[in-house]
Coordinates of C-alpha atoms and ligand atoms in Angstrom, one line a residue:
X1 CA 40.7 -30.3 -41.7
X2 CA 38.3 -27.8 -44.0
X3 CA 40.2 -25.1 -46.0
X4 CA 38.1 -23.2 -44.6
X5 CA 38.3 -20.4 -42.2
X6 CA 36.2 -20.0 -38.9
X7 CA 34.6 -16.8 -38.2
X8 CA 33.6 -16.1 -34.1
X9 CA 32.3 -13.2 -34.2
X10 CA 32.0 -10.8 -30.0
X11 CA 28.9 -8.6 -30.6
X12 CA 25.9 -9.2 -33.2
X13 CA 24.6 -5.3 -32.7
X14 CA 24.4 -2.8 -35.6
X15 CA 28.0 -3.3 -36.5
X16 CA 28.5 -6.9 -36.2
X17 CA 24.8 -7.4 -37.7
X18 CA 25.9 -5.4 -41.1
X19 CA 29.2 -7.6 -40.9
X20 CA 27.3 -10.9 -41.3
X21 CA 24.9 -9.4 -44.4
X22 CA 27.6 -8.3 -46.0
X23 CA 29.6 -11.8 -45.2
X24 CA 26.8 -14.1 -46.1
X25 CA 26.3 -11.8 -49.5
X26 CA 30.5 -12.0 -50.1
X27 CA 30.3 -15.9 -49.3
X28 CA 27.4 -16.9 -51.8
X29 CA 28.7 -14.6 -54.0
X30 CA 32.1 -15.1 -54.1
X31 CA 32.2 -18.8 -53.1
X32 CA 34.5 -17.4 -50.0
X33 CA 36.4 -19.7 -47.9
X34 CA 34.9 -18.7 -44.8
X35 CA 32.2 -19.6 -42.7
X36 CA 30.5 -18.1 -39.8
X37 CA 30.6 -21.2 -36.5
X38 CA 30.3 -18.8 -33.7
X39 CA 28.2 -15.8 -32.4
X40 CA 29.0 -14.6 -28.9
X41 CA 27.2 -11.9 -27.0
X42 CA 27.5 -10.6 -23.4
X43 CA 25.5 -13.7 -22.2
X44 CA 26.5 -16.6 -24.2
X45 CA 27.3 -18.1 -27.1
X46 CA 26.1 -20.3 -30.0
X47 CA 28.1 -22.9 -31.8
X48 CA 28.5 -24.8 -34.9
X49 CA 31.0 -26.5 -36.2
X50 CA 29.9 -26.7 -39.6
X51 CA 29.1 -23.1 -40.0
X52 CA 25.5 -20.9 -39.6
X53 CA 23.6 -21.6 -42.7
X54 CA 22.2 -17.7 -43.8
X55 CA 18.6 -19.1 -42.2
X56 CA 19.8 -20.2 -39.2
X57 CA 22.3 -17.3 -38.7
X58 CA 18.9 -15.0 -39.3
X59 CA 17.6 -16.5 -36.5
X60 CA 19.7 -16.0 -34.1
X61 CA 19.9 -11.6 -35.4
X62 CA 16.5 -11.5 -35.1
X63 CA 16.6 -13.5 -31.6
X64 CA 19.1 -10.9 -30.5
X65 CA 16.8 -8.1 -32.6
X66 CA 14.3 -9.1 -30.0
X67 CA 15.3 -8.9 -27.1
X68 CA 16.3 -12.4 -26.1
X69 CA 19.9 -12.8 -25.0
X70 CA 22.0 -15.5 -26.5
X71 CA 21.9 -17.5 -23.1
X72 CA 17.9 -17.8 -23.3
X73 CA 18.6 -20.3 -27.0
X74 CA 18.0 -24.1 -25.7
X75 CA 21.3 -24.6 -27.7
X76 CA 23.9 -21.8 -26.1
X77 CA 27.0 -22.5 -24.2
X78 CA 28.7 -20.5 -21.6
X79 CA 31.2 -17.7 -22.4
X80 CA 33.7 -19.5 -20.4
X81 CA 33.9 -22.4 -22.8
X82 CA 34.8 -20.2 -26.4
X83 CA 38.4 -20.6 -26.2
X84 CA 37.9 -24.9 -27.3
X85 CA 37.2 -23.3 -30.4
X86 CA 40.6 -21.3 -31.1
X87 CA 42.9 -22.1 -33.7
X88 CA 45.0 -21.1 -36.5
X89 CA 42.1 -21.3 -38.4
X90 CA 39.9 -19.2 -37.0
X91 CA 39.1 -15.4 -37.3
X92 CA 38.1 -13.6 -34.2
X93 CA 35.8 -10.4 -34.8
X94 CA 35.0 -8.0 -32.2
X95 CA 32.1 -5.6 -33.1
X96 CA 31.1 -5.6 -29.0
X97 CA 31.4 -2.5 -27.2
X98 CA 33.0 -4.8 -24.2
X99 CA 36.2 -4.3 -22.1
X100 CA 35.9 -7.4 -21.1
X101 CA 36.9 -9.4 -23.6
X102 CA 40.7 -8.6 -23.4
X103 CA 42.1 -11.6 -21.7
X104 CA 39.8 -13.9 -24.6
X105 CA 41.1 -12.3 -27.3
X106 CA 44.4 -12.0 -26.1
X107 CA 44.2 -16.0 -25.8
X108 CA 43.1 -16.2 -29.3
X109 CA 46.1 -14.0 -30.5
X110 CA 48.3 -16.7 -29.0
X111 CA 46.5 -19.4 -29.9
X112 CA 47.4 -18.7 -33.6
X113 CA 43.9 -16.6 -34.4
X114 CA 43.5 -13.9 -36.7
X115 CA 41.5 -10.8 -34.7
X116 CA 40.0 -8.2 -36.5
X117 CA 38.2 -5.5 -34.4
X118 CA 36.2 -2.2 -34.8
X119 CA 35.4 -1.9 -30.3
X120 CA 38.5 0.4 -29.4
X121 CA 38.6 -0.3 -25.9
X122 CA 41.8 -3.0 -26.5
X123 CA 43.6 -0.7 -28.5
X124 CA 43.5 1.9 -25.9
X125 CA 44.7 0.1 -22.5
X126 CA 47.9 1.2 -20.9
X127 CA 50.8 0.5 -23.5
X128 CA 52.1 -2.7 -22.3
X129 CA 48.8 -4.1 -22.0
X130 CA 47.3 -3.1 -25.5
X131 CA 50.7 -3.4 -27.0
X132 CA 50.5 -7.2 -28.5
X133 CA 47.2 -5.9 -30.7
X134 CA 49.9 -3.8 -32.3
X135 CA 52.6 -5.3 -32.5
X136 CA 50.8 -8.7 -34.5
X137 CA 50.5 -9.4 -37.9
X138 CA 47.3 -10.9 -37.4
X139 CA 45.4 -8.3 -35.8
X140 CA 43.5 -5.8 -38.1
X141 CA 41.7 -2.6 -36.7
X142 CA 41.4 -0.5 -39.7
X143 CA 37.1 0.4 -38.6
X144 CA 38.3 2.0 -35.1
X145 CA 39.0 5.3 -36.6
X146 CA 36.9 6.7 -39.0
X147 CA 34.9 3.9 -39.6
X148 CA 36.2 2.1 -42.6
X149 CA 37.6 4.9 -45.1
X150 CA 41.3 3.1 -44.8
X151 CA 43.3 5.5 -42.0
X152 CA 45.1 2.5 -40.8
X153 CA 46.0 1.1 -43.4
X154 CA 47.5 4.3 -45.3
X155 CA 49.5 4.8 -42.1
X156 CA 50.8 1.1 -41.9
X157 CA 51.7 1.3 -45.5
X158 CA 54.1 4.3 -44.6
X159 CA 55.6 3.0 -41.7
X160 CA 56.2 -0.1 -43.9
X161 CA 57.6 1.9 -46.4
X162 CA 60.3 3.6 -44.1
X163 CA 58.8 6.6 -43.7
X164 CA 58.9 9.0 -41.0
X165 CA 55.3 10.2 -39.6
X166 CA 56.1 13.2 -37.9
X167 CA 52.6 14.7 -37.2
X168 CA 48.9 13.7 -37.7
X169 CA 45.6 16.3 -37.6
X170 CA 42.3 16.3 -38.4
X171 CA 38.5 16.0 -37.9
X172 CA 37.8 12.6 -36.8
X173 CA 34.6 12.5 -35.0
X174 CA 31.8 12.5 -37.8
X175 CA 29.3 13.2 -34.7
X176 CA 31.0 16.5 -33.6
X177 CA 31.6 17.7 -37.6
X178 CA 28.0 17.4 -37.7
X179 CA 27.1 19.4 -35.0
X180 CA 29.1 22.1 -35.5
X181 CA 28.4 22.4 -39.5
X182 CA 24.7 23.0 -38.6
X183 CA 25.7 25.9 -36.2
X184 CA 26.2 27.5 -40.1
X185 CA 22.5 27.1 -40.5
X186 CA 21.4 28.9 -37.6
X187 CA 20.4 26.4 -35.3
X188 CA 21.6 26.9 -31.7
X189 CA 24.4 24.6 -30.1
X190 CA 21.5 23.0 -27.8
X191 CA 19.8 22.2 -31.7
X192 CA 22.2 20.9 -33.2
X193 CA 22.8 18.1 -30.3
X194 CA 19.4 17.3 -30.4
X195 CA 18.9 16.5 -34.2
X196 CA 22.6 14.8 -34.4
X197 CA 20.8 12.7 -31.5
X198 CA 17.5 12.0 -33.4
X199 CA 19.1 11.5 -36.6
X200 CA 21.1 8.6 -34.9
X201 CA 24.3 10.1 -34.9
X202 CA 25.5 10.7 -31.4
X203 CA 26.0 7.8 -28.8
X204 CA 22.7 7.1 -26.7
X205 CA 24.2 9.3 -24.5
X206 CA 25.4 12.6 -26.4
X207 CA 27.7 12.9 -23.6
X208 CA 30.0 10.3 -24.8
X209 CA 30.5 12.0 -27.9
X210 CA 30.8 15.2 -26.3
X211 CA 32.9 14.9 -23.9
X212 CA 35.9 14.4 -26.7
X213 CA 37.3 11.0 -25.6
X214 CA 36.1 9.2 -28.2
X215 CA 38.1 11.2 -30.8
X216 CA 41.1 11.0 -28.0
X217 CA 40.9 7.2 -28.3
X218 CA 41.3 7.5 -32.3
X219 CA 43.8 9.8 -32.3
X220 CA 45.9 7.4 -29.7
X221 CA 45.0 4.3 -32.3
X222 CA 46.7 6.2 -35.0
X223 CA 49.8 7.8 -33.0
X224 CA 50.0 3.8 -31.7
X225 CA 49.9 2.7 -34.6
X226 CA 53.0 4.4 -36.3
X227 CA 55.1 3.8 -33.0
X228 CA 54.6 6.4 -30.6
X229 CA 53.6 4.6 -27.5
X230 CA 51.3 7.2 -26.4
X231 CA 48.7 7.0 -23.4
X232 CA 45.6 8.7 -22.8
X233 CA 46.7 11.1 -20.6
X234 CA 48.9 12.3 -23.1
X235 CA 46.5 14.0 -25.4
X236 CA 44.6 17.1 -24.0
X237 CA 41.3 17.0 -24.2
X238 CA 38.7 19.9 -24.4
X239 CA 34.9 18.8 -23.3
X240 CA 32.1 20.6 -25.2
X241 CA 30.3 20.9 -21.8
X242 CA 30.6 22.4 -18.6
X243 CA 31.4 20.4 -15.6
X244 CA 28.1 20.3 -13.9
X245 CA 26.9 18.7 -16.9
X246 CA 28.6 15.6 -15.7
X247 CA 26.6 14.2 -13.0
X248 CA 23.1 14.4 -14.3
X249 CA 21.7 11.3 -15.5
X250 CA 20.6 11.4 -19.3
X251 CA 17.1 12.2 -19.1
X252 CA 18.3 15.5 -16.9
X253 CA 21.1 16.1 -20.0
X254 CA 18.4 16.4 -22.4
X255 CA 16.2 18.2 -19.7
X256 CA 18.9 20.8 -19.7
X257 CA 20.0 20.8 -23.1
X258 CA 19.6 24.3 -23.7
X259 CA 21.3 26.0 -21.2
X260 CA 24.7 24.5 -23.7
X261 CA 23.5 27.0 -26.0
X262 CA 25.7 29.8 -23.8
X263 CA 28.8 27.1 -23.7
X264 CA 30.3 27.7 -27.4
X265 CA 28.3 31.4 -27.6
X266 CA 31.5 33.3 -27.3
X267 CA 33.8 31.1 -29.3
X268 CA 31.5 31.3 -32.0
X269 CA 30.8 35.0 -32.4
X270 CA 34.2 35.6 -32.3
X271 CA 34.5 33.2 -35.4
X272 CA 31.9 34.6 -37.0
X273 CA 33.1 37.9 -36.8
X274 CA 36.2 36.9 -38.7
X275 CA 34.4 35.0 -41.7
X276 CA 35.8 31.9 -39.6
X277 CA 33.8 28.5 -38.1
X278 CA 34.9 26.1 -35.0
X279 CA 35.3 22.9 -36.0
X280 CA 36.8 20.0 -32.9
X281 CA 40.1 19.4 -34.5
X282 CA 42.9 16.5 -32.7
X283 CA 46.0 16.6 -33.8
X284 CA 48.6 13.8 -32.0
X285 CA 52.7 14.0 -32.5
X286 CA 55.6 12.0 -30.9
X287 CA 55.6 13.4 -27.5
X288 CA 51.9 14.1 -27.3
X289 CA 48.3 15.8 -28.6
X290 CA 45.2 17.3 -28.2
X291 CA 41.6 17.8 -29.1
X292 CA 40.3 21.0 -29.3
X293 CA 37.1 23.3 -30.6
X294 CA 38.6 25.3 -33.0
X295 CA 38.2 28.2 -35.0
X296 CA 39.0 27.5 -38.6
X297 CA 38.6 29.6 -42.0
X298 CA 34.9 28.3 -43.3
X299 CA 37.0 28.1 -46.8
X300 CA 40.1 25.7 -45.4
X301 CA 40.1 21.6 -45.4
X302 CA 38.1 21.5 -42.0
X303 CA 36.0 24.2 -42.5
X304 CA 34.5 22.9 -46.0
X305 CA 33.9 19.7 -44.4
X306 CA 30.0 19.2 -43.3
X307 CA 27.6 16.9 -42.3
X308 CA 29.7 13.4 -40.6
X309 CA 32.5 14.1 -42.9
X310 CA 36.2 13.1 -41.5
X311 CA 39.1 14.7 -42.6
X312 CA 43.1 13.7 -41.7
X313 CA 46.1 15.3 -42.9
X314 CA 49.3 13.0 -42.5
X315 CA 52.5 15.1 -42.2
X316 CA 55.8 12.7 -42.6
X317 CA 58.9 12.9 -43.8
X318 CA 58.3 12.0 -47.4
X319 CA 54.7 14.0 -47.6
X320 CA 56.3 17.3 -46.2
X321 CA 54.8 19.8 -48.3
X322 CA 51.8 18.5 -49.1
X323 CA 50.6 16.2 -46.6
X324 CA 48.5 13.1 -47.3
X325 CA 45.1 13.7 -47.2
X326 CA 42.1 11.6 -45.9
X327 CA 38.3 12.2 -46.4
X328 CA 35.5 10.0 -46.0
X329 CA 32.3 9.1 -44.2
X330 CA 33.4 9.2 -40.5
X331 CA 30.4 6.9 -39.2
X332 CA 28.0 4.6 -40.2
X333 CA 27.4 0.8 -39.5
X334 CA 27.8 -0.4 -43.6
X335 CA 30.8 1.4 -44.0
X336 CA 32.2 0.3 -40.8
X337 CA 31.4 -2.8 -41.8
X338 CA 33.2 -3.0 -45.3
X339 CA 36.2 -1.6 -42.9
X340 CA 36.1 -4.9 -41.2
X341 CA 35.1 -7.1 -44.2
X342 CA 38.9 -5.7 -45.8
X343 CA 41.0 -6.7 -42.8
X344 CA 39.1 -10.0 -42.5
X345 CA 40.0 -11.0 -46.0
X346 CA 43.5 -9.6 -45.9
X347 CA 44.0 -11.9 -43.0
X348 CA 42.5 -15.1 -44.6
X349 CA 44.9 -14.2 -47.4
X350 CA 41.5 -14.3 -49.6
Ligands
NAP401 N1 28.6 3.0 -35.1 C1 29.7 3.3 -35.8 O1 29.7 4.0 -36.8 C2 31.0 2.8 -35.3 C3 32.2 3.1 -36.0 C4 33.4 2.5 -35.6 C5 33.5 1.7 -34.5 N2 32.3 1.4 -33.8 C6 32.4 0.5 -32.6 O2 31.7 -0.7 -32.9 C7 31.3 -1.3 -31.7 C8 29.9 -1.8 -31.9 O3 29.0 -0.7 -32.1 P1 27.4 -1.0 -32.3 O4 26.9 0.3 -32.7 O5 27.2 -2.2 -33.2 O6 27.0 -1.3 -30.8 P2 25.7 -2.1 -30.3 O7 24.7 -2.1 -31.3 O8 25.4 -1.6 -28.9 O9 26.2 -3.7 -30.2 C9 27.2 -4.1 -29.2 C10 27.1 -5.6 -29.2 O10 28.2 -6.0 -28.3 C11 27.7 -7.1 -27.5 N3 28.5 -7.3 -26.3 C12 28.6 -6.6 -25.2 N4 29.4 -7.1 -24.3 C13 29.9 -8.3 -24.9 C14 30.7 -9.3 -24.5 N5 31.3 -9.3 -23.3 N6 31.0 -10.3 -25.3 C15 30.4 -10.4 -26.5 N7 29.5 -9.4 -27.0 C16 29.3 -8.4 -26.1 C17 26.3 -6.7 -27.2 O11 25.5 -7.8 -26.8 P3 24.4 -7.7 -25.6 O12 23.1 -7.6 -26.3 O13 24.6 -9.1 -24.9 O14 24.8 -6.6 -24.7 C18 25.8 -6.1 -28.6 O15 25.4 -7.2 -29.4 C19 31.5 -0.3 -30.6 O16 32.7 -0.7 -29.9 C20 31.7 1.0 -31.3 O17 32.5 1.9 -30.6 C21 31.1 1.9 -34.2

């Protein structure tokens, strides 16, 4: 047996693609314990058992960079067959945007594997069916919310410490800060969409940003996460566009882009009128939460905050009267990335 640790990682996209940079620079650099023997996608897998050497690992990124699914490589396997590779010493990574992949990694868990993830959808399945990926030592998440400035970890260390979370609030979608910063410069709602979109920013589909759930999902991983075994449903969620907008495809969304421009009209004159600026604000407690367009005072902790900033304030028992405070970049794939790169060494013990 290799002192080694294996690395499988679910999902060589942007994410999982700055994962294994940063890895293969951390491993030559650092003469890292770890080697990369597995990279799955939606079609397939390819294996080995030595570990990827940085050339041959290129080639299968730029493979994927291509176009060509893992399946089309003379030397994939089938999906199916993954789990022969699970043991204690291996570390599961899952940068896919799947749902599928919860009965594998739920094997893995109990198989002995590590499993670090930044794709939320685990995290966020009906309590009794997410609640082993909490309730493990081995699983670390710390890139689901906020990318990787370290949320997760600030709120593990307080419920470690005995402390009492009583409330948390913030900004936590770096997409929506955006937009609604650059309504300060003038540009109109339908604007400001559009260039977070072209500047890479939103989802494909702005929708998905839009509609709140996203920021819903993070602020369930965090209420989750220091024991309030919160669903979905629990946490109100405003949409930032109207319910017709829901049925057109995405080429029609874009098509009808400006008619938004009326949606936040009213909210924001009134803000402006009173020195103030909206800013979508979640805020999540024992018993429940929501996420809301807000109007905020342009000089308080949200409304300072521009560009894909995130902000969280952490009210507990111990930080009463000044709660702890989070800021950082609330998107990006390197910084998501490093996120991962933490938990994966904390749980090689490296
Ligand atoms: N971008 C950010 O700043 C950010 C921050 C925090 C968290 N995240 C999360 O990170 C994840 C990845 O984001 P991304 O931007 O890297 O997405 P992406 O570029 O679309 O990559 C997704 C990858 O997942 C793979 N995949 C899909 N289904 C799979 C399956 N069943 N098994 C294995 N692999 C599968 C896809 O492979 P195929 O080519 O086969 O479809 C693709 O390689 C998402 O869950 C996202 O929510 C992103």
């Amino acid at each position: 047996m290799t002192d080694k640790k294996d690395i499988i990682l679910f999902g060589p996209g942007k994410i999982g693609q700055a994962l294994c940079e940063q890895l293969v620079n951390a491993i030559d650099r650092y003469y890292l314990p770890l080697r990369i023997t597995a990279i799955v996608d939606s079609s397939g897998y390819v294996h080995n058992a030595a570990g990827f050497t940085p050339e041959q690992l290129q080639k299968l990124i730029n493979a994927k960079n291509e176009g060509a699914p893992l399946r089309t490589l003379p030397e994939s396997n089938n999906t199916a067959a993954i789990a022969q590779h699970f043991d204690l010493n291996t570390i599961l990574i899952d940068t896919s945007n799947a749902q599928a992949l919860y009965p594998v990694l739920l094997k893995g868990l109990k198989k002995g594997c590590s499993l670090v993830m930044c794709n939320k959808n685990n995290l966020i399945q009906p309590w009794p069916v997410a609640e082993p990926f909490y309730s493990s030592a081995n699983v670390g998440y710390e890139s689901t919310v906020c990318a990787g400035t370290p949320v997760i970890a600030a709120l593990r260390n307080l419920v470690s410490g005995f402390d009492d979370v009583e409330y948390i609030e913030g900004c936590l979608s770096g997409t929506l800060n955006y937009i609604f910063s650059a309504l300060e410069q003038d540009l109109s709602y339908a604007q400001a969409i559009e260039n977070a979109h072209m500047l890479g920013y939103t989802e494909p589909d702005p929708r998905d940003d839009l509609n709140g759930m996203d920021t819903a999902r993070k602020a369930l991983i965090m209420a989750r996460t220091v024991g309030w075994p919160l669903e979905l449903d629990d946490i109100e969620v405003e949409s930032l566009y109207p319910e017709e907008f829901h049925a057109y495809t995405k080429d029609q969304f874009f098509q009808r882009l400006k008619r938004l421009n009326g949606y936040t009209q009213q909210l924001r004159q009134q803000a402006m009128a009173e020195s103030m600026t909206l800013r979508y604000v979640s805020a999540v407690n024992p018993n429940g939460g929501f996420c809301q367009l807000k109007a905020v005072a342009r000089d308080s902790e949200y409304g300072l905050l521009d560009n894909t900033a995130n902000k969280l304030m952490i009210h507990s028992r111990v930080h009463n009267h000044i709660p702890l405070m989070i800021a950082g970049a609330g998107a990006g794939a390197e910084i998501t990335a490093l996120g991962l790169m933490a938990d994966l060494l904390n749980l090689a013990g490296i």
